[in-house]
Amino acid sequence: MSVDVVLPCLDEAEALPWVLDRVPDRWRAIVVDNGSTDGSAALARRLGATVVHEPRRGFGAACHAGLLASDAEFVCYCDCDASLDPGLLTGMVDSVGDGSADLVLGRRRPTGRGAWPLHARAGNAALSRLVRRRTGLRLHDLGPMRVARRDALLSLDLTDRRSGYPLQMVVRAADAGWRVREVDVPYRPRTGRSKVTGTWRGTWQAVRDMRRVLDEPAPRAEATAPVAASPTVDEPSPRAEATAPVAVEPRGDGTTPVVVKAEPVVDEAAPVVGERA
């Protein structure tokens, strides 16, 4: 099977070596740089990742640019701040691959003090209740670690480009009748300061974005993947071998994300044992 790991990135140079070192063997790491000023993009390329430049700010914009840059059968999402171990994605991919689930979410379990601020937990719990009321899914977390098939994700026709992107994915998957599974994953204190949950204001804005998603009408019964266009490709780092070109959807303003191709990093990873939501 082919697997890509999408890693939204905004000034994560300190965490990148730890994160990329844990991407499983033969998987490709796609680091989506969302306007970093600390050299994250150049560092990720030197470490062997594919780098996609998405100048339009927003967590959803970065996530979707990575999805469009992927050409793998399975797409994983993971934060790039060292709070989550990409190696844990192997068990989640297996669950989608064997047909026991269509979308697998990582339920964050804090491993130490400061890993998950109280206000962030409270906001997440409130949203989980709203999702349960809206979709019937008994989820406990709307965390960033998740896995699904690429073609299926594109069929959801996701439109949110801010903090509501992960929630819109879950809501539209439920509306489409997907089997959604939740598994426990250790949640470490992040490296650096969070751009969202690090402040009350950031948390409130995220909750507001997600509440707007919940107020949206149900999506169309059938959706088609966006038409892809050829991106601008830079030369990979010397250690990387050439890979297939990436298809990237054009944005509304007529521009496309810039994609840098490289070989994924290699490391061993242990599967995660999950529980059904």
Coordinates of C-alpha atoms in Angstrom, one line a residue:
M1 CA 0.0 0.0 0.0
S2 CA 1.1 3.6 -0.6
V3 CA 0.8 6.1 2.3
D4 CA 1.4 9.8 2.6
V5 CA 1.5 11.7 5.9
V6 CA 0.4 15.3 5.7
L7 CA 2.1 17.5 8.2
P8 CA 0.8 21.1 8.4
C9 CA 3.7 23.3 9.4
L10 CA 4.0 26.9 10.7
D11 CA 7.4 27.6 12.4
E12 CA 8.1 24.1 13.6
A13 CA 11.8 23.9 12.9
E14 CA 12.5 22.8 16.5
A15 CA 10.1 19.8 16.3
L16 CA 10.6 18.7 12.7
P17 CA 13.6 16.4 13.2
W18 CA 11.8 14.4 15.9
V19 CA 8.6 14.2 13.8
L20 CA 10.2 13.3 10.5
D21 CA 12.4 10.7 12.1
R22 CA 9.3 8.8 13.2
V23 CA 7.5 8.6 9.9
P24 CA 7.3 4.9 9.0
D25 CA 9.5 3.3 6.5
R26 CA 8.5 3.7 2.9
W27 CA 5.8 6.3 3.7
R28 CA 6.1 9.8 2.3
A29 CA 6.1 12.8 4.6
I30 CA 4.4 15.9 3.1
V31 CA 5.3 19.0 5.1
V32 CA 2.9 21.8 4.1
D33 CA 4.7 25.0 5.0
N34 CA 2.0 27.7 5.8
G35 CA 4.3 30.7 5.8
S36 CA 7.1 29.8 8.2
T37 CA 9.8 32.3 9.0
D38 CA 12.1 30.0 10.9
G39 CA 13.5 27.9 8.1
S40 CA 11.1 25.0 8.5
A41 CA 10.6 24.4 4.8
A42 CA 14.4 24.2 4.0
L43 CA 15.0 22.0 7.1
A44 CA 12.1 19.6 6.1
R45 CA 13.5 19.3 2.6
R46 CA 17.0 18.5 3.9
L47 CA 15.5 15.8 6.1
G48 CA 14.0 14.1 3.1
A49 CA 10.4 15.3 3.2
T50 CA 8.3 16.6 0.3
V51 CA 7.6 20.2 0.9
V52 CA 4.4 22.0 -0.3
H53 CA 4.2 25.8 0.1
E54 CA 0.7 27.0 0.9
P55 CA 0.9 30.8 1.5
R56 CA -2.8 31.2 2.3
R57 CA -2.9 31.0 6.1
G58 CA -5.2 28.5 7.9
F59 CA -5.0 25.0 9.2
G60 CA -7.5 23.8 6.7
A61 CA -5.7 25.4 3.8
A62 CA -2.5 23.6 4.8
C63 CA -4.2 20.2 5.3
H64 CA -6.1 20.4 2.0
A65 CA -3.0 21.5 0.1
G66 CA -1.3 18.3 1.4
L67 CA -4.2 16.2 0.4
L68 CA -4.1 17.5 -3.1
A69 CA -0.3 17.0 -3.3
S70 CA -0.7 13.4 -2.3
D71 CA -0.9 10.6 -4.8
A72 CA -1.0 7.7 -2.3
E73 CA -3.9 5.3 -1.6
F74 CA -4.0 6.3 2.0
V75 CA -3.6 9.8 3.5
C76 CA -2.7 10.4 7.1
Y77 CA -2.8 13.7 9.0
C78 CA -0.6 14.5 12.0
D79 CA 0.5 17.7 13.8
C80 CA 4.0 18.8 13.2
D81 CA 4.7 20.0 16.7
A82 CA 6.0 16.7 18.2
S83 CA 2.9 16.3 20.3
L84 CA 1.9 13.2 18.4
D85 CA 4.1 10.3 17.1
P86 CA 3.6 9.6 13.4
G87 CA 4.7 6.0 14.0
L88 CA 1.3 5.4 15.7
L89 CA -0.4 5.8 12.4
T90 CA 0.5 2.3 11.2
G91 CA -2.3 0.6 13.2
M92 CA -4.8 3.3 12.0
V93 CA -3.9 2.7 8.4
D94 CA -4.3 -1.1 8.9
S95 CA -7.8 -0.5 10.1
V96 CA -8.8 1.4 7.0
G97 CA -6.9 -1.0 4.8
D98 CA -8.6 -4.1 6.1
G99 CA -12.1 -2.5 5.7
S100 CA -13.0 -2.3 9.4
A101 CA -13.2 1.5 9.2
D102 CA -13.4 4.3 6.6
L103 CA -12.0 7.1 8.8
V104 CA -9.9 6.5 11.9
L105 CA -9.3 9.3 14.5
G106 CA -6.7 9.4 17.2
R107 CA -8.2 10.1 20.6
R108 CA -5.6 12.1 22.5
R109 CA -4.5 10.8 25.9
P110 CA -2.2 13.3 27.6
T111 CA 1.1 11.9 28.9
G112 CA 2.2 14.8 31.1
R113 CA 1.3 18.1 32.6
G114 CA 0.8 20.8 30.1
A115 CA 0.2 18.5 27.2
W116 CA -3.4 19.6 26.8
P117 CA -4.5 22.9 28.5
L118 CA -7.8 22.9 30.4
H119 CA -9.5 25.4 28.1
A120 CA -8.6 23.4 25.1
R121 CA -10.0 20.2 26.7
A122 CA -13.2 22.0 27.6
G123 CA -13.7 23.3 24.0
N124 CA -13.0 19.9 22.6
A125 CA -15.5 18.2 24.9
A126 CA -18.2 20.8 24.0
L127 CA -17.6 20.2 20.3
S128 CA -17.7 16.4 20.8
R129 CA -21.2 16.7 22.3
L130 CA -22.3 18.9 19.4
V131 CA -21.0 16.4 16.9
R132 CA -22.8 13.6 18.7
R133 CA -26.0 15.5 18.6
R134 CA -25.5 16.4 14.9
T135 CA -24.2 13.0 13.6
G136 CA -24.9 10.4 16.2
L137 CA -21.2 9.6 16.4
R138 CA -20.1 8.9 20.0
L139 CA -16.7 10.6 19.7
H140 CA -14.5 11.9 22.6
D141 CA -12.0 13.9 20.6
L142 CA -11.7 15.8 17.3
G143 CA -7.9 15.5 17.3
P144 CA -5.6 16.1 14.3
M145 CA -4.3 12.6 13.9
R146 CA -6.5 10.7 11.4
V147 CA -6.4 8.3 8.4
A148 CA -8.6 7.7 5.4
R149 CA -8.4 6.8 1.7
R150 CA -7.4 9.7 -0.5
D151 CA -10.1 9.3 -3.1
A152 CA -12.7 9.0 -0.4
L153 CA -11.5 12.2 1.3
L154 CA -11.6 14.1 -2.0
S155 CA -15.2 12.9 -2.5
L156 CA -16.2 14.8 0.6
D157 CA -15.6 18.1 -1.2
L158 CA -14.2 19.8 1.9
T159 CA -14.4 23.6 1.8
D160 CA -13.3 24.9 5.2
R161 CA -9.8 26.3 5.1
R162 CA -9.6 27.3 8.8
S163 CA -9.9 25.5 12.1
G164 CA -13.2 23.9 11.0
Y165 CA -11.5 21.6 8.5
P166 CA -11.1 18.5 10.8
L167 CA -14.6 18.9 12.0
Q168 CA -16.1 19.2 8.5
M169 CA -14.3 16.0 7.6
V170 CA -16.0 14.1 10.4
V171 CA -19.4 15.6 9.8
R172 CA -19.4 15.0 6.1
A173 CA -18.0 11.5 6.5
A174 CA -20.9 10.7 8.9
D175 CA -23.4 12.2 6.5
A176 CA -22.0 10.0 3.8
G177 CA -22.4 6.9 6.0
W178 CA -18.7 6.3 6.7
R179 CA -17.7 3.9 9.5
V180 CA -15.8 6.2 11.8
R181 CA -13.5 4.6 14.5
E182 CA -11.6 6.3 17.4
V183 CA -8.4 4.9 18.9
D184 CA -6.3 6.1 21.8
V185 CA -3.0 7.8 21.0
P186 CA -0.5 9.3 23.5
Y187 CA -0.5 13.1 23.5
R188 CA 2.8 14.7 24.5
P189 CA 3.5 18.3 25.5
R190 CA 4.1 20.1 22.2
T191 CA 7.4 21.7 21.2
G192 CA 6.9 25.5 21.0
R193 CA 3.7 27.5 21.6
S194 CA 0.4 26.5 20.0
K195 CA -1.0 28.8 17.4
V196 CA -4.6 27.8 18.3
T197 CA -5.0 26.3 21.8
G198 CA -2.1 28.2 23.3
T199 CA -4.5 31.1 24.0
W200 CA -8.1 31.6 25.0
R201 CA -8.6 33.7 22.0
G202 CA -7.2 31.1 19.6
T203 CA -9.4 28.4 21.2
W204 CA -12.5 30.6 20.9
Q205 CA -11.8 31.3 17.2
A206 CA -11.4 27.6 16.6
V207 CA -14.6 26.8 18.4
R208 CA -16.4 29.5 16.4
D209 CA -15.1 28.1 13.1
M210 CA -16.2 24.6 14.1
R211 CA -19.6 25.8 15.2
R212 CA -20.1 27.4 11.7
V213 CA -19.3 24.0 10.2
L214 CA -22.0 22.3 12.4
D215 CA -24.5 24.9 11.1
E216 CA -23.9 24.0 7.5
P217 CA -26.6 21.9 5.6
A218 CA -25.8 18.3 4.8
P219 CA -23.5 17.9 1.7
R220 CA -24.7 16.6 -1.6
A221 CA -25.2 12.8 -1.7
E222 CA -22.5 12.5 -4.4
A223 CA -19.5 14.7 -4.7
T224 CA -16.6 14.6 -7.2
A225 CA -13.0 15.2 -6.6
P226 CA -11.7 18.7 -7.8
V227 CA -9.9 18.9 -11.1
A228 CA -6.2 18.9 -10.5
A229 CA -3.6 21.1 -12.2
S230 CA 0.1 20.9 -12.6
P231 CA 2.1 22.5 -9.8
T232 CA 5.4 24.4 -9.9
V233 CA 8.1 21.9 -8.8
D234 CA 11.5 22.8 -7.3
E235 CA 14.5 20.5 -7.5
P236 CA 14.7 18.0 -4.6
S237 CA 17.6 17.9 -2.2
P238 CA 20.6 15.9 -3.3
R239 CA 19.7 12.9 -1.1
A240 CA 16.3 12.6 -2.6
E241 CA 15.4 10.5 -5.7
A242 CA 13.0 11.7 -8.3
T243 CA 9.4 10.7 -7.8
A244 CA 6.1 11.0 -9.7
P245 CA 4.7 14.5 -10.3
V246 CA 2.2 15.8 -7.9
A247 CA -1.3 17.0 -9.0
V248 CA -2.5 20.1 -7.1
E249 CA -5.9 21.7 -7.3
P250 CA -5.8 25.4 -8.3
R251 CA -7.0 27.9 -5.8
G252 CA -9.8 30.4 -6.5
D253 CA -7.3 33.2 -7.1
G254 CA -5.7 31.2 -10.0
T255 CA -2.5 30.3 -8.1
T256 CA -1.3 26.9 -7.0
P257 CA 0.8 25.7 -4.1
V258 CA 4.4 25.2 -4.9
V259 CA 5.6 21.6 -4.3
V260 CA 9.0 20.3 -3.6
K261 CA 9.5 16.6 -4.1
A262 CA 11.8 14.4 -2.0
E263 CA 12.1 10.9 -0.5
P264 CA 10.3 10.2 2.8
V265 CA 12.3 9.7 6.0
V266 CA 12.6 6.2 7.4
D267 CA 12.0 4.8 10.9
E268 CA 10.4 1.9 12.6
A269 CA 6.9 2.3 14.1
A270 CA 4.7 0.3 16.4
P271 CA 1.0 -0.1 15.7
V272 CA -1.6 1.3 18.0
V273 CA -4.3 -0.8 19.6
G274 CA -7.7 0.9 19.1
E275 CA -11.2 0.9 20.5
R276 CA -14.4 1.6 18.7
A277 CA -16.1 4.8 19.4

